[in-house]
Short mmCIF file of C-alpha atoms in Angstrom, two decimals:
data_model
loop_
_atom_site.label_atom_id
_atom_site.label_comp_id
_atom_site.label_asym_id
_atom_site.label_seq_id
_atom_site.Cartn_x
_atom_site.Cartn_y
_atom_site.Cartn_z
CA MET A 1 0.00 0.00 0.00
CA SER A 2 1.23 3.47 -0.82
CA ASP A 3 2.69 5.55 2.02
CA LYS A 4 0.93 8.60 0.63
CA TYR A 5 -1.79 8.35 3.26
CA ALA A 6 0.38 7.25 6.20
CA GLN A 7 0.29 10.71 7.78
CA LEU A 8 -3.46 10.93 7.30
CA ARG A 9 -3.97 7.53 8.95
CA GLN A 10 -1.96 8.71 11.95
CA GLU A 11 -4.07 11.85 12.34
CA ILE A 12 -7.49 10.25 11.74
CA THR A 13 -7.55 8.27 14.97
CA ALA A 14 -11.27 7.72 15.62
CA GLY A 15 -12.42 7.51 12.01
CA ASP A 16 -11.24 5.37 9.10
CA VAL A 17 -9.04 5.95 6.07
CA LEU A 18 -10.07 3.51 3.33
CA GLN A 19 -8.30 2.73 0.08
CA PRO A 20 -9.08 0.22 -2.67
CA GLY A 21 -8.67 -3.26 -1.24
CA ASP A 22 -9.45 -2.24 2.35
CA ALA A 23 -12.39 -3.81 4.17
CA GLY A 24 -15.30 -1.40 3.92
CA TYR A 25 -13.97 0.49 0.90
CA GLU A 26 -16.44 -0.94 -1.63
CA GLU A 27 -19.38 -0.36 0.69
CA SER A 28 -18.27 3.24 1.25
CA LEU A 29 -18.73 3.96 -2.46
CA LYS A 30 -22.43 3.00 -2.47
CA ARG A 31 -24.86 5.82 -3.19
CA TRP A 32 -28.63 6.19 -3.36
CA SER A 33 -28.26 6.10 -7.13
CA ALA A 34 -25.86 3.57 -8.62
CA SER A 35 -25.29 5.96 -11.52
CA SER A 36 -23.65 8.37 -9.05
CA GLU A 37 -20.98 5.97 -7.80
CA ARG A 38 -17.30 6.63 -8.58
CA LEU A 39 -14.00 4.96 -7.59
CA ALA A 40 -12.33 7.19 -5.03
CA ALA A 41 -8.61 7.09 -4.31
CA VAL A 42 -9.34 7.37 -0.60
CA VAL A 43 -12.43 7.59 1.62
CA VAL A 44 -12.08 9.28 5.00
CA ARG A 45 -14.87 8.31 7.39
CA VAL A 46 -14.70 11.13 9.89
CA THR A 47 -16.16 11.31 13.38
CA SER A 48 -15.65 14.97 14.29
CA PRO A 49 -15.17 18.44 12.81
CA GLU A 50 -11.51 18.15 13.75
CA GLU A 51 -11.14 15.11 11.51
CA VAL A 52 -12.96 16.98 8.71
CA SER A 53 -10.44 19.78 9.11
CA THR A 54 -7.55 17.31 9.00
CA ALA A 55 -8.89 15.75 5.80
CA ILE A 56 -9.37 19.13 4.09
CA ARG A 57 -5.87 20.29 5.03
CA PHE A 58 -4.39 17.01 3.80
CA ALA A 59 -6.26 17.14 0.48
CA THR A 60 -5.22 20.75 -0.05
CA ALA A 61 -1.57 20.01 0.68
CA GLN A 62 -1.59 16.92 -1.57
CA LYS A 63 -3.58 18.67 -4.33
CA LEU A 64 -6.26 15.98 -4.14
CA PRO A 65 -9.73 16.64 -5.54
CA LEU A 66 -12.26 16.25 -2.76
CA THR A 67 -15.95 15.82 -2.14
CA THR A 68 -18.13 15.36 0.93
CA ARG A 69 -20.72 12.64 1.43
CA GLY A 70 -23.55 13.32 3.84
CA GLY A 71 -26.52 11.08 2.99
CA GLY A 72 -25.24 10.16 -0.50
CA HIS A 73 -28.64 11.07 -1.91
CA SER A 74 -27.71 13.39 -4.78
CA THR A 75 -28.26 11.96 -8.27
CA SER A 76 -25.69 14.36 -9.74
CA GLY A 77 -22.67 12.42 -8.54
CA ALA A 78 -21.60 15.33 -6.34
CA SER A 79 -21.00 13.07 -3.33
CA SER A 80 -18.53 10.86 -5.26
CA CYS A 81 -15.06 11.70 -6.49
CA ALA A 82 -13.30 9.65 -9.14
CA GLY A 83 -9.61 9.34 -8.23
CA GLY A 84 -9.86 11.78 -5.33
CA MET A 85 -10.87 11.94 -1.67
CA VAL A 86 -14.35 11.49 -0.22
CA ILE A 87 -14.95 12.88 3.26
CA ASP A 88 -17.71 10.59 4.52
CA LEU A 89 -19.87 12.06 7.31
CA SER A 90 -22.05 8.97 7.69
CA HIS A 91 -20.61 8.16 11.13
CA MET A 92 -21.64 11.61 12.38
CA ARG A 93 -25.33 11.01 13.11
CA ASN A 94 -25.86 12.26 16.64
CA VAL A 95 -29.11 14.13 17.36
CA LYS A 96 -29.82 16.13 20.52
CA VAL A 97 -33.20 17.64 21.34
CA ASP A 98 -33.60 20.54 23.74
CA ALA A 99 -37.32 20.28 24.40
CA ALA A 100 -37.39 23.31 26.70
CA ALA A 101 -35.69 25.56 24.15
CA ARG A 102 -37.52 23.84 21.27
CA THR A 103 -34.37 23.26 19.27
CA VAL A 104 -32.73 20.21 17.73
CA THR A 105 -29.02 19.82 17.01
CA TYR A 106 -28.00 17.20 14.48
CA GLU A 107 -24.74 16.23 12.80
CA GLY A 108 -24.04 16.44 9.08
CA GLY A 109 -24.21 12.70 8.44
CA CYS A 110 -27.79 12.37 9.67
CA LEU A 111 -30.72 11.35 7.54
CA PHE A 112 -33.90 13.29 8.13
CA GLY A 113 -35.49 10.18 9.58
CA ASP A 114 -33.00 10.43 12.45
CA VAL A 115 -34.16 13.96 13.19
CA ASP A 116 -37.87 13.16 12.79
CA SER A 117 -37.68 10.24 15.23
CA ALA A 118 -35.73 12.12 17.89
CA LEU A 119 -38.13 15.07 17.81
CA ALA A 120 -41.29 12.95 17.73
CA ALA A 121 -40.37 11.50 21.12
CA HIS A 122 -40.87 15.02 22.50
CA GLY A 123 -43.98 15.88 20.48
CA LEU A 124 -41.93 18.16 18.23
CA ALA A 125 -40.92 18.42 14.57
CA THR A 126 -38.87 20.61 12.26
CA VAL A 127 -39.07 21.26 8.53
CA GLY A 128 -37.49 18.49 6.46
CA GLY A 129 -38.10 16.78 3.15
CA LEU A 130 -40.81 14.40 1.90
CA TYR A 131 -38.51 11.35 1.94
CA ASN A 132 -36.93 10.60 5.29
CA GLN A 133 -33.89 8.82 3.86
CA THR A 134 -32.56 12.11 2.45
CA GLY A 135 -29.36 13.42 4.04
CA VAL A 136 -29.79 16.58 6.07
CA GLY A 137 -26.85 18.49 4.63
CA GLY A 138 -27.72 18.89 0.99
CA LEU A 139 -31.43 19.33 1.69
CA VAL A 140 -31.07 22.06 4.32
CA LEU A 141 -28.27 24.03 2.67
CA GLY A 142 -30.23 24.27 -0.59
CA GLY A 143 -33.43 25.50 1.05
CA GLY A 144 -35.34 22.46 2.26
CA HIS A 145 -39.10 22.19 1.83
CA GLY A 146 -41.59 19.58 2.94
CA PHE A 147 -44.96 19.02 4.53
CA LEU A 148 -44.32 21.55 7.31
CA THR A 149 -43.20 24.30 4.95
CA ALA A 150 -46.79 25.54 4.71
CA ARG A 151 -46.77 26.23 8.45
CA HIS A 152 -43.11 27.02 9.24
CA GLY A 153 -41.36 27.99 5.99
CA LEU A 154 -38.22 26.39 4.60
CA ALA A 155 -35.68 24.34 6.53
CA ILE A 156 -33.21 27.25 6.25
CA ASP A 157 -35.84 29.57 7.74
CA ASN A 158 -35.71 27.41 10.87
CA LEU A 159 -31.92 27.29 11.21
CA VAL A 160 -30.49 28.77 14.40
CA SER A 161 -26.82 28.09 13.72
CA VAL A 162 -24.38 25.77 11.97
CA GLU A 163 -20.91 24.50 12.73
CA MET A 164 -18.78 24.35 9.61
CA VAL A 165 -15.24 23.76 8.38
CA LEU A 166 -13.86 26.32 5.93
CA ALA A 167 -11.41 25.91 3.07
CA ASP A 168 -8.44 26.72 5.31
CA GLY A 169 -9.50 24.02 7.77
CA SER A 170 -10.77 26.41 10.43
CA ILE A 171 -13.80 25.28 12.44
CA ILE A 172 -16.36 27.99 13.12
CA THR A 173 -19.95 28.48 14.27
CA VAL A 174 -22.14 30.87 12.31
CA SER A 175 -25.51 32.34 13.24
CA GLU A 176 -27.39 35.62 13.17
CA THR A 177 -24.89 36.97 15.73
CA GLU A 178 -21.69 35.09 14.76
CA LYS A 179 -20.46 35.85 11.26
CA PRO A 180 -23.99 36.79 10.13
CA ASP A 181 -22.77 37.43 6.57
CA LEU A 182 -21.68 33.81 6.24
CA PHE A 183 -24.89 32.63 7.93
CA TRP A 184 -26.79 34.53 5.24
CA ALA A 185 -24.83 32.68 2.54
CA VAL A 186 -25.15 29.26 4.17
CA ARG A 187 -28.94 29.49 3.98
CA GLY A 188 -29.33 28.72 0.29
CA ALA A 189 -25.73 28.43 -0.96
CA GLY A 190 -23.98 26.78 1.96
CA ALA A 191 -22.28 24.10 -0.09
CA GLN A 192 -20.25 26.85 -1.73
CA PHE A 193 -18.62 27.89 1.54
CA GLY A 194 -17.61 24.85 3.53
CA VAL A 195 -18.52 21.51 5.09
CA VAL A 196 -21.31 21.84 7.64
CA THR A 197 -20.74 19.33 10.41
CA ARG A 198 -23.57 20.33 12.76
CA PHE A 199 -26.94 22.07 12.42
CA THR A 200 -29.20 23.56 15.08
CA SER A 201 -32.80 24.18 14.03
CA ARG A 202 -35.94 25.41 15.70
CA ALA A 203 -38.47 22.71 16.56
CA HIS A 204 -42.23 23.11 16.81
CA PRO A 205 -45.06 21.29 18.59
CA GLN A 206 -46.47 18.70 16.22
CA GLY A 207 -49.24 16.16 16.69
CA ASP A 208 -50.72 13.51 14.43
CA ILE A 209 -51.87 14.44 10.95
CA TRP A 210 -54.52 13.10 8.60
CA GLY A 211 -53.31 12.24 5.13
CA GLY A 212 -51.99 9.65 2.75
CA VAL A 213 -52.63 8.73 -0.87
CA LEU A 214 -55.78 8.54 -3.01
CA VAL A 215 -55.38 6.57 -6.24
CA PHE A 216 -57.39 7.38 -9.38
CA GLY A 217 -57.63 6.32 -12.98
CA LEU A 218 -56.23 8.72 -15.56
CA ASP A 219 -59.76 9.73 -16.56
CA LYS A 220 -59.98 11.76 -13.33
CA VAL A 221 -57.15 14.15 -14.27
CA PRO A 222 -59.48 17.04 -15.25
CA GLU A 223 -61.29 16.90 -11.90
CA LEU A 224 -58.02 16.62 -9.98
CA VAL A 225 -56.53 19.63 -11.74
CA ALA A 226 -59.73 21.57 -11.12
CA PHE A 227 -59.38 20.80 -7.42
CA ALA A 228 -55.72 21.89 -7.48
CA ASN A 229 -56.80 25.24 -8.90
CA GLU A 230 -59.50 25.50 -6.24
CA PHE A 231 -57.01 24.53 -3.55
CA HIS A 232 -54.73 27.35 -4.64
CA GLY A 233 -57.64 29.78 -4.64
CA ARG A 234 -58.59 28.89 -1.08
CA GLY A 235 -55.34 30.40 0.18
CA ALA A 236 -54.82 27.54 2.62
CA ILE A 237 -51.75 28.13 4.74
CA ASP A 238 -51.40 24.88 6.64
CA HIS A 239 -52.17 21.91 4.40
CA ASN A 240 -50.73 20.29 1.28
CA LEU A 241 -51.73 18.61 -1.97
CA ILE A 242 -49.60 16.63 -4.43
CA LEU A 243 -50.72 15.26 -7.81
CA ILE A 244 -48.57 12.33 -8.90
CA PHE A 245 -48.39 10.45 -12.19
CA THR A 246 -46.87 7.01 -11.73
CA CYS A 247 -47.61 3.27 -11.88
CA ALA A 248 -49.43 1.58 -9.02
CA PRO A 249 -47.84 -0.96 -6.68
CA PRO A 250 -47.19 -3.76 -6.17
CA GLU A 251 -46.34 -4.59 -9.79
CA TYR A 252 -45.75 -0.94 -10.81
CA THR A 253 -47.18 -1.59 -14.28
CA THR A 254 -50.62 0.11 -14.17
CA PRO A 255 -50.57 3.87 -14.93
CA VAL A 256 -52.47 5.95 -12.38
CA VAL A 257 -52.73 9.47 -11.06
CA CYS A 258 -52.57 9.89 -7.29
CA ALA A 259 -53.50 12.69 -4.93
CA GLY A 260 -51.23 12.96 -1.94
CA VAL A 261 -53.08 14.78 0.84
CA PHE A 262 -51.71 16.20 4.10
CA TYR A 263 -53.99 17.87 6.63
CA ASN A 264 -52.24 19.23 9.70
CA GLY A 265 -55.19 18.63 11.98
CA SER A 266 -57.94 16.17 12.79
CA GLU A 267 -59.38 13.42 10.59
CA THR A 268 -62.84 15.01 10.58
CA GLU A 269 -61.51 18.37 9.45
CA GLY A 270 -59.17 16.76 6.94
CA LYS A 271 -61.95 14.80 5.28
CA GLN A 272 -64.06 17.93 5.08
CA PHE A 273 -61.22 19.91 3.58
CA PHE A 274 -60.47 17.30 0.92
CA ALA A 275 -64.10 16.21 0.44
CA PRO A 276 -64.14 17.01 -3.31
CA LEU A 277 -61.34 14.47 -3.83
CA LEU A 278 -62.95 11.80 -1.69
CA ALA A 279 -66.16 12.28 -3.69
CA LEU A 280 -64.35 11.25 -6.88
CA ASN A 281 -64.48 7.59 -5.77
CA PRO A 282 -60.77 6.73 -5.74
CA ILE A 283 -59.64 3.28 -6.82
CA ALA A 284 -57.80 3.04 -3.52
CA ASP A 285 -57.98 5.17 -0.38
CA MET A 286 -54.80 4.89 1.69
CA THR A 287 -55.46 7.84 3.97
CA GLY A 288 -55.69 7.88 7.74
CA VAL A 289 -54.43 9.42 10.94
CA MET A 290 -50.68 8.99 11.38
CA PRO A 291 -47.75 10.45 13.30
CA TYR A 292 -45.98 13.18 11.38
CA PRO A 293 -42.81 11.08 10.82
CA ALA A 294 -44.94 8.41 9.11
CA ALA A 295 -45.95 10.93 6.43
CA ASN A 296 -42.27 11.36 5.57
CA ALA A 297 -41.92 7.59 5.12
CA LEU A 298 -44.76 7.13 2.60
CA LEU A 299 -42.33 7.18 -0.35
CA ASN A 300 -39.84 4.78 1.19
CA PRO A 301 -41.15 1.55 -0.40
CA ARG A 302 -40.95 3.12 -3.86
CA PHE A 303 -37.31 4.08 -3.38
CA GLU A 304 -36.11 0.92 -1.62
CA GLY A 305 -33.24 -1.17 -2.89
CA PRO A 306 -30.41 -0.59 -5.36
CA GLY A 307 -30.89 1.05 -8.73
CA ARG A 308 -30.22 4.06 -10.86
CA ARG A 309 -32.11 7.28 -10.12
CA LEU A 310 -32.31 10.73 -11.61
CA MET A 311 -34.07 13.66 -9.99
CA GLY A 312 -35.18 16.86 -11.66
CA SER A 313 -37.50 19.81 -11.18
CA CYS A 314 -39.30 22.74 -12.71
CA SER A 315 -41.98 25.15 -11.56
CA VAL A 316 -45.59 25.91 -12.49
CA LEU A 317 -47.81 28.95 -12.14
CA MET A 318 -51.51 28.87 -11.38
CA PRO A 319 -54.09 28.31 -12.69
CA LEU A 320 -53.19 25.05 -14.39
CA ASP A 321 -54.56 23.81 -17.71
CA ALA A 322 -55.85 20.25 -17.28
CA GLU A 323 -54.90 19.31 -20.84
CA VAL A 324 -51.30 20.39 -20.31
CA ILE A 325 -51.02 18.49 -17.03
CA ALA A 326 -52.60 15.39 -18.58
CA GLU A 327 -50.15 15.57 -21.48
CA ALA A 328 -47.19 15.88 -19.10
CA GLY A 329 -48.41 12.82 -17.24
CA ARG A 330 -48.96 10.92 -20.49
CA ARG A 331 -45.41 11.66 -21.63
CA LEU A 332 -43.99 10.43 -18.35
CA LEU A 333 -46.06 7.25 -18.35
CA ASP A 334 -45.47 6.49 -22.05
CA PHE A 335 -41.73 6.74 -21.49
CA THR A 336 -41.58 4.69 -18.32
CA THR A 337 -43.92 1.92 -19.46
CA SER A 338 -41.95 1.49 -22.70
CA HIS A 339 -38.70 0.91 -20.79
CA ASP A 340 -37.98 -2.08 -18.57
CA ASN A 341 -38.30 -1.66 -14.79
CA MET A 342 -39.15 2.05 -14.79
CA GLY A 343 -42.63 1.72 -13.29
CA LYS A 344 -41.63 3.27 -9.95
CA SER A 345 -40.77 6.56 -11.67
CA LEU A 346 -43.02 9.53 -11.03
CA ILE A 347 -43.72 13.17 -11.63
CA ALA A 348 -45.20 15.10 -8.72
CA PHE A 349 -46.90 18.49 -8.83
CA GLU A 350 -46.43 19.76 -5.27
CA PHE A 351 -48.98 22.33 -4.10
CA PHE A 352 -47.43 23.51 -0.85
CA PRO A 353 -48.79 26.91 0.21
CA THR A 354 -46.09 29.55 -0.08
CA ALA A 355 -47.21 32.20 2.43
CA ALA A 356 -44.77 31.07 5.13
CA VAL A 357 -41.92 30.86 2.60
CA GLN A 358 -42.63 34.37 1.34
CA ALA A 359 -42.96 35.70 4.89
CA THR A 360 -39.16 35.61 5.06
CA PRO A 361 -37.92 38.54 2.98
CA HIS A 362 -36.12 37.71 -0.25
CA ASN A 363 -32.91 39.38 0.91
CA ALA A 364 -32.87 37.70 4.34
CA THR A 365 -31.10 34.59 3.01
CA ALA A 366 -29.18 33.53 -0.09
CA PHE A 367 -32.10 31.33 -1.17
CA ALA A 368 -33.55 32.98 -4.27
CA ASN A 369 -36.55 30.76 -5.02
CA ARG A 370 -39.29 32.44 -2.96
CA GLY A 371 -42.32 33.17 -5.09
CA GLU A 372 -45.87 32.31 -6.10
CA HIS A 373 -44.92 29.20 -8.03
CA TYR A 374 -45.24 25.53 -7.09
CA LEU A 375 -42.54 22.90 -7.51
CA VAL A 376 -42.73 19.97 -9.91
CA ALA A 377 -40.44 17.10 -8.92
CA MET A 378 -39.38 14.28 -11.24
CA ALA A 379 -37.93 10.97 -10.05
CA LEU A 380 -36.82 8.61 -12.81
CA LEU A 381 -35.96 5.15 -11.46
CA TYR A 382 -34.38 2.41 -13.57
CA ASP A 383 -31.79 -0.38 -13.58
CA ASN A 384 -30.26 -0.45 -17.06
CA PRO A 385 -27.07 1.67 -17.39
CA SER A 386 -27.67 1.93 -21.14
CA TYR A 387 -30.69 4.14 -20.36
CA ASP A 388 -28.58 6.88 -18.71
CA ASP A 389 -28.34 9.31 -21.62
CA GLU A 390 -31.91 8.71 -22.78
CA VAL A 391 -33.29 9.27 -19.27
CA ARG A 392 -31.39 12.54 -18.89
CA THR A 393 -32.63 13.76 -22.25
CA PHE A 394 -36.22 12.82 -21.45
CA LYS A 395 -36.09 14.57 -18.09
CA ARG A 396 -34.87 17.77 -19.70
CA GLN A 397 -37.50 17.63 -22.45
CA LEU A 398 -40.34 16.99 -20.01
CA ALA A 399 -39.25 19.91 -17.82
CA GLU A 400 -39.08 22.14 -20.89
CA TYR A 401 -42.60 21.12 -21.92
CA ILE A 402 -44.05 21.91 -18.50
CA THR A 403 -42.14 25.15 -18.11
CA THR A 404 -43.10 26.35 -21.58
CA ASN A 405 -46.78 25.61 -21.15
CA CYS A 406 -47.48 26.35 -17.48
CA GLY A 407 -44.29 27.66 -15.99
CA TYR A 408 -42.04 30.67 -16.34
CA HIS A 409 -41.66 30.93 -20.10
CA GLY A 410 -42.06 34.62 -20.76
CA LYS A 411 -43.97 35.33 -17.57
CA ARG A 412 -41.89 35.57 -14.42
CA PRO A 413 -43.94 37.33 -11.72
CA PRO A 414 -42.46 40.05 -9.54
CA GLY A 415 -40.53 38.55 -6.65
CA ASP A 416 -39.61 35.27 -8.36
CA ARG A 417 -35.93 35.94 -8.91
CA ALA A 418 -34.87 32.34 -9.59
CA PRO A 419 -37.56 29.95 -10.83
CA VAL A 420 -35.74 26.71 -9.99
CA TYR A 421 -35.13 24.62 -6.88
CA VAL A 422 -31.41 23.93 -6.76
CA ASN A 423 -31.73 20.84 -4.57
CA LEU A 424 -33.37 18.85 -7.37
CA GLU A 425 -31.37 20.20 -10.30
CA HIS A 426 -29.08 17.61 -11.84
CA GLY A 427 -27.58 19.66 -14.67
CA THR A 428 -25.47 22.77 -14.56
CA LEU A 429 -27.28 26.02 -13.83
CA SER A 430 -25.95 29.49 -14.41
CA ALA A 431 -25.18 31.34 -11.19
CA GLU A 432 -28.03 33.73 -11.99
CA ASP A 433 -30.58 30.95 -12.45
CA ALA A 434 -29.47 29.25 -9.24
CA PHE A 435 -29.07 32.30 -7.00
CA GLY A 436 -30.88 35.12 -8.81
CA ASP A 437 -29.91 38.63 -7.79
CA HIS A 438 -27.92 37.34 -4.82
CA VAL A 439 -25.01 36.39 -7.05
CA GLU A 440 -22.86 39.48 -6.57
CA ARG A 441 -23.14 39.39 -2.78
CA LEU A 442 -22.30 35.68 -2.79
CA ARG A 443 -19.26 36.35 -4.95
CA GLU A 444 -18.07 39.00 -2.52
CA LEU A 445 -18.34 36.49 0.31
CA LYS A 446 -16.52 33.87 -1.75
CA ARG A 447 -13.62 36.27 -2.16
CA ARG A 448 -13.55 36.72 1.61
CA TYR A 449 -14.02 33.15 2.83
CA ASP A 450 -12.94 31.03 -0.14
CA PRO A 451 -10.86 33.21 -2.49
CA ASP A 452 -9.55 30.21 -4.44
CA ASN A 453 -13.05 28.81 -4.99
CA VAL A 454 -12.02 25.61 -3.25
CA PHE A 455 -15.63 24.58 -2.59
CA HIS A 456 -17.20 24.21 -5.99
CA THR A 457 -20.46 22.53 -6.98
CA TRP A 458 -22.30 22.27 -10.27
CA HIS A 459 -24.21 25.42 -9.30
CA SER A 460 -21.16 27.61 -9.01
CA VAL A 461 -21.41 31.05 -7.45
CA VAL A 462 -18.44 32.29 -9.45
CA GLY A 463 -19.47 30.52 -12.63
CA ASN A 464 -16.05 28.84 -12.85
CA PRO A 465 -14.86 31.38 -15.41
CA ASN A 466 -11.33 29.94 -15.35
CA PRO A 467 -10.10 26.38 -14.94
CA PRO A 468 -8.47 25.63 -11.57
CA SER A 469 -4.79 26.46 -11.45
CA ALA A 470 -2.27 23.66 -11.29
CA ASP A 471 -1.38 24.41 -7.68
CA LYS A 472 -4.95 24.70 -6.35
CA PRO A 473 -7.13 21.63 -5.72
CA ARG A 474 -10.80 21.70 -6.65
CA LEU A 475 -13.21 20.55 -3.95
CA HIS A 476 -16.80 19.50 -4.67
CA ILE A 477 -19.11 19.58 -1.71
CA TRP A 478 -22.22 17.85 -0.45
CA THR A 479 -24.43 14.96 -1.27
#
């Protein structure tokens, strides 16, 4: 074995330094999407911010490309590094709840299920994603929205502080009172500024909810879209609706359209609120009263097991045209049913009320995607590597169709500076599309905290105008 990493092995005393051939190396390369796996030269499984700092300093000195793995959930490949170093945070999964202060502190290797479970024991919750196997780091730093966004805003709107390691290896805490300029940047563009090893978020009282999934035949699309338009017109601020085109379990071969419903209240009130949907005589009614964490586990069976996955997004403006939505669903289902083992794929129109998101001023954080629009999420699941290029092309074309016909094409409302959600974007975005009119301030902060653009993702603040110099390593951050 090469002596190149001997010094690193001596300094990483609690964690592991893994190279090809070592026990645990192959397993350390596994990602949520097999298409995002790469052969790293070395994987450093860290246990503390000090070990993260050691790994960064070593990579910088050795001119090693570097990435950080939190949950390994990104389908862009950003948490893998071919021929370089991976800093693996997966052993950093401690969660501490302060019920009296209503805060939760969680390490950068946690999955959101870890946070949900710890808080639920105290009758509390914080804003996370819709899928509880998502890593906390990438989700929170890019904004973070889920079922509680309607009530409490984005995950970044609930952040109290973060502990992070900068490009020079220094370990700092940032908050509204400690380096507030960097705290501003972290909330929306944090992956551009360092490795966040610990988060502290506000927690909120949370009881059981009524919700679940209603399954319909495709002939009910017009009525479902009509209800979505009505739902938007009601101005609800505490409940959620999702329209999903997919294939029904357990075989995942029968095309259907589903309504995901989430009522943050009692069963009686929830059924009254969503009565127009229940009156449509669903093929299957899988709704009921459940603990809040259970709502975040509803997608787990669909995403279980190995496979290749590609996520994507776009946005829509209201009101929606039922024919356009039906055509988008038809395109998704025609593509997936004509390819082997793609029946678990889906496209989801997520109607999460935006009042709480817009209550935080646009300039309060680096997140630039606050507006009147709703998110459309695409999840393309498959096994065959030969489908990779075709799946990416289809995803882009479907997003373009939706955006052109019911999104931002030629009609961006005031206040919507950046009509994309960076957490679900696989391809390269311009800095302006990712961060809107926050770009110049972010670039100023990059010059202060990361002048060599060491932390660099596919949504680059600086736009990567020049290739990295020969004596400066390029680091790619987050999952």
